[in-house]
PDB file of C-alpha atoms in Angstrom:
ATOM      1  CA  MET A   3      -0.607 -22.807  -4.025  1.00 52.00           C
ATOM      2  CA  ASP A   4      -0.015 -19.133  -2.909  1.00 69.00           C
ATOM      3  CA  THR A   5       1.488 -16.972  -5.660  1.00 87.00           C
ATOM      4  CA  LYS A   6       3.831 -14.235  -4.933  1.00 91.00           C
ATOM      5  CA  LEU A   7       4.168 -11.122  -6.648  1.00 93.00           C
ATOM      6  CA  ASN A   8       7.669  -9.847  -8.018  1.00 95.00           C
ATOM      7  CA  ILE A   9       7.417  -6.122  -7.075  1.00 96.00           C
ATOM      8  CA  ALA A  10       9.741  -3.060  -7.720  1.00 96.00           C
ATOM      9  CA  LEU A  11      10.041  -0.151  -5.480  1.00 96.00           C
ATOM     10  CA  VAL A  12      10.599   3.113  -7.455  1.00 96.00           C
ATOM     11  CA  GLY A  13      12.169   5.694  -4.989  1.00 93.00           C
ATOM     12  CA  PHE A  14      13.867   5.275  -1.476  1.00 92.00           C
ATOM     13  CA  GLY A  15      13.311   8.618   0.334  1.00 90.00           C
ATOM     14  CA  LYS A  16      11.325   8.908   3.267  1.00 91.00           C
ATOM     15  CA  PHE A  17       8.161   7.224   1.914  1.00 90.00           C
ATOM     16  CA  GLY A  18      10.007   4.615   0.099  1.00 92.00           C
ATOM     17  CA  LYS A  19      11.705   3.409   3.249  1.00 93.00           C
ATOM     18  CA  LYS A  20       8.258   2.974   4.819  1.00 93.00           C
ATOM     19  CA  TYR A  21       7.037   0.959   1.772  1.00 93.00           C
ATOM     20  CA  HIS A  22      10.202  -0.996   1.818  1.00 94.00           C
ATOM     21  CA  LYS A  23       9.476  -2.164   5.312  1.00 95.00           C
ATOM     22  CA  ASN A  24       5.858  -3.067   4.588  1.00 94.00           C
ATOM     23  CA  ILE A  25       6.884  -5.019   1.497  1.00 94.00           C
ATOM     24  CA  LEU A  26       9.343  -7.012   3.401  1.00 94.00           C
ATOM     25  CA  GLU A  27       6.881  -7.917   6.080  1.00 95.00           C
ATOM     26  CA  ASN A  28       4.171  -9.233   3.511  1.00 93.00           C
ATOM     27  CA  LYS A  29       4.864 -12.843   2.673  1.00 92.00           C
ATOM     28  CA  LYS A  30       3.087 -12.549  -0.725  1.00 94.00           C
ATOM     29  CA  LEU A  31       5.362 -10.000  -2.260  1.00 94.00           C
ATOM     30  CA  ILE A  32       8.893 -10.325  -3.424  1.00 94.00           C
ATOM     31  CA  LEU A  33      10.927  -7.230  -3.566  1.00 95.00           C
ATOM     32  CA  LYS A  34      12.944  -7.714  -6.803  1.00 95.00           C
ATOM     33  CA  LYS A  35      14.457  -4.387  -7.156  1.00 93.00           C
ATOM     34  CA  ILE A  36      14.637  -0.619  -5.781  1.00 93.00           C
ATOM     35  CA  TYR A  37      15.043   1.673  -8.523  1.00 93.00           C
ATOM     36  CA  ARG A  38      16.501   5.093  -7.518  1.00 88.00           C
ATOM     37  CA  LYS A  39      18.429   7.869  -9.206  1.00 82.00           C
ATOM     38  CA  LYS A  40      21.599   7.449  -7.373  1.00 76.00           C
ATOM     39  CA  ASN A  41      23.356   5.501  -4.635  1.00 69.00           C
ATOM     40  CA  TYR A  42      23.923   2.077  -5.969  1.00 68.00           C
ATOM     41  CA  SER A  43      25.694   0.681  -3.112  1.00 71.00           C
ATOM     42  CA  ASN A  44      23.649  -2.348  -2.701  1.00 74.00           C
ATOM     43  CA  LYS A  45      22.832  -5.088  -5.100  1.00 77.00           C
ATOM     44  CA  ILE A  46      19.114  -4.385  -4.783  1.00 81.00           C
ATOM     45  CA  PHE A  47      19.291  -0.785  -5.995  1.00 88.00           C
ATOM     46  CA  GLU A  48      19.553  -0.225  -9.784  1.00 84.00           C
ATOM     47  CA  LYS A  49      18.565   2.631 -12.321  1.00 88.00           C
ATOM     48  CA  LEU A  50      15.148   2.080 -14.029  1.00 91.00           C
ATOM     49  CA  SER A  51      15.705   0.409 -17.258  1.00 92.00           C
ATOM     50  CA  ASP A  52      13.970  -1.972 -19.734  1.00 93.00           C
ATOM     51  CA  LYS A  53      16.665  -4.686 -19.236  1.00 94.00           C
ATOM     52  CA  SER A  54      16.185  -4.792 -15.637  1.00 92.00           C
ATOM     53  CA  ILE A  55      12.400  -4.867 -15.629  1.00 94.00           C
ATOM     54  CA  LYS A  56      12.524  -7.891 -17.739  1.00 95.00           C
ATOM     55  CA  ILE A  57      15.470  -9.684 -16.026  1.00 94.00           C
ATOM     56  CA  ASN A  58      13.752  -9.233 -12.537  1.00 93.00           C
ATOM     57  CA  ARG A  59      10.333 -10.208 -14.036  1.00 96.00           C
ATOM     58  CA  ILE A  60       8.670  -7.241 -12.422  1.00 96.00           C
ATOM     59  CA  GLN A  61       5.010  -7.672 -12.069  1.00 95.00           C
ATOM     60  CA  SER A  62       3.965  -4.480 -10.212  1.00 94.00           C
ATOM     61  CA  ALA A  63       5.604  -1.304  -9.164  1.00 95.00           C
ATOM     62  CA  ILE A  64       5.096   1.224  -6.346  1.00 95.00           C
ATOM     63  CA  ILE A  65       6.290   4.540  -7.284  1.00 95.00           C
ATOM     64  CA  VAL A  66       7.339   6.935  -4.362  1.00 94.00           C
ATOM     65  CA  THR A  67       9.252   9.569  -6.127  1.00 92.00           C
ATOM     66  CA  PRO A  68       9.072  13.363  -5.999  1.00 90.00           C
ATOM     67  CA  VAL A  69       5.684  14.454  -7.655  1.00 89.00           C
ATOM     68  CA  LYS A  70       7.405  16.111 -10.649  1.00 89.00           C
ATOM     69  CA  THR A  71       8.408  12.665 -11.818  1.00 89.00           C
ATOM     70  CA  HIS A  72       5.322  10.679 -11.077  1.00 90.00           C
ATOM     71  CA  TYR A  73       3.814  11.280 -14.614  1.00 88.00           C
ATOM     72  CA  LYS A  74       7.061   9.959 -16.666  1.00 91.00           C
ATOM     73  CA  ILE A  75       7.495   7.017 -14.165  1.00 92.00           C
ATOM     74  CA  ALA A  76       3.862   6.117 -14.060  1.00 91.00           C
ATOM     75  CA  LYS A  77       3.551   6.215 -17.811  1.00 90.00           C
ATOM     76  CA  TYR A  78       6.568   4.159 -18.378  1.00 92.00           C
ATOM     77  CA  PHE A  79       5.163   1.224 -16.241  1.00 93.00           C
ATOM     78  CA  ILE A  80       1.546   1.488 -17.835  1.00 89.00           C
ATOM     79  CA  LYS A  81       2.849   1.282 -21.325  1.00 89.00           C
ATOM     80  CA  LYS A  82       4.579  -2.104 -20.134  1.00 91.00           C
ATOM     81  CA  ASN A  83       1.149  -3.246 -18.768  1.00 89.00           C
ATOM     82  CA  ILE A  84       2.741  -3.386 -15.439  1.00 92.00           C
ATOM     83  CA  PRO A  85       0.278  -2.289 -12.577  1.00 89.00           C
ATOM     84  CA  ILE A  86       1.287   0.383 -10.326  1.00 90.00           C
ATOM     85  CA  ILE A  87       0.565   2.013  -6.995  1.00 89.00           C
ATOM     86  CA  LEU A  88       1.471   5.749  -7.351  1.00 88.00           C
ATOM     87  CA  GLU A  89       2.059   7.746  -4.167  1.00 82.00           C
ATOM     88  CA  LYS A  90      -0.106  10.844  -3.670  1.00 81.00           C
ATOM     89  CA  PRO A  91      -0.428  13.312  -5.388  1.00 81.00           C
ATOM     90  CA  ALA A  92      -0.592  11.213  -8.522  1.00 79.00           C
ATOM     91  CA  ALA A  93       0.977  13.997 -10.799  1.00 82.00           C
ATOM     92  CA  HIS A  94       1.925  17.645 -11.066  1.00 81.00           C
ATOM     93  CA  THR A  95      -1.042  18.667 -13.008  1.00 85.00           C
ATOM     94  CA  LEU A  96      -4.600  17.631 -13.561  1.00 87.00           C
ATOM     95  CA  GLY A  97      -3.838  17.187 -17.228  1.00 89.00           C
ATOM     96  CA  GLU A  98      -1.007  14.621 -16.577  1.00 87.00           C
ATOM     97  CA  ILE A  99      -3.437  12.759 -14.292  1.00 82.00           C
ATOM     98  CA  LYS A 100      -5.982  12.509 -16.930  1.00 86.00           C
ATOM     99  CA  LYS A 101      -3.299  11.334 -19.588  1.00 85.00           C
ATOM    100  CA  LEU A 102      -2.331   8.644 -17.102  1.00 84.00           C
ATOM    101  CA  LEU A 103      -5.951   7.490 -16.982  1.00 82.00           C
ATOM    102  CA  VAL A 104      -6.191   7.478 -20.574  1.00 83.00           C
ATOM    103  CA  TYR A 105      -3.073   5.319 -20.967  1.00 81.00           C
ATOM    104  CA  SER A 106      -4.155   3.131 -18.292  1.00 80.00           C
ATOM    105  CA  GLN A 107      -7.560   2.487 -19.982  1.00 79.00           C
ATOM    106  CA  LYS A 108      -5.929   1.845 -23.320  1.00 78.00           C
ATOM    107  CA  LYS A 109      -3.556  -0.796 -21.779  1.00 72.00           C
ATOM    108  CA  LYS A 110      -6.137  -2.254 -19.623  1.00 69.00           C
ATOM    109  CA  SER A 111      -3.911  -1.595 -16.872  1.00 66.00           C
ATOM    110  CA  PHE A 112      -4.240  -0.802 -13.119  1.00 57.00           C
ATOM    111  CA  CYS A 113      -3.216   2.696 -11.804  1.00 53.00           C
ATOM    112  CA  ILE A 114      -4.032   3.100  -8.039  1.00 54.00           C
ATOM    113  CA  SER A 115      -3.236   6.475  -6.287  1.00 49.00           C
TER     114      SER A 115
END
């Protein structure tokens, strides 16, 4: 039995659109939500929230937002034990990257950048 992964895409700019295309082409992934700051004109777009994560049973996330937001969003998912792929650069400072690694190790979560 093939298991599909419920995935969220955080950000829908230039790189978000590229990831979106690849996610839709991959038969092992189910794009549950695209979280973005604004423009909720389509049912798949939403603002990031605990309720939405739970309702949509998000199992993994790809974060493709501006670098200055990476730390806060990545920390959010790591604390929820949701594995992430984080678009490069991983954070705005080396200190933020080190903190994300510590959170990831504490939660035994995956953080790929």
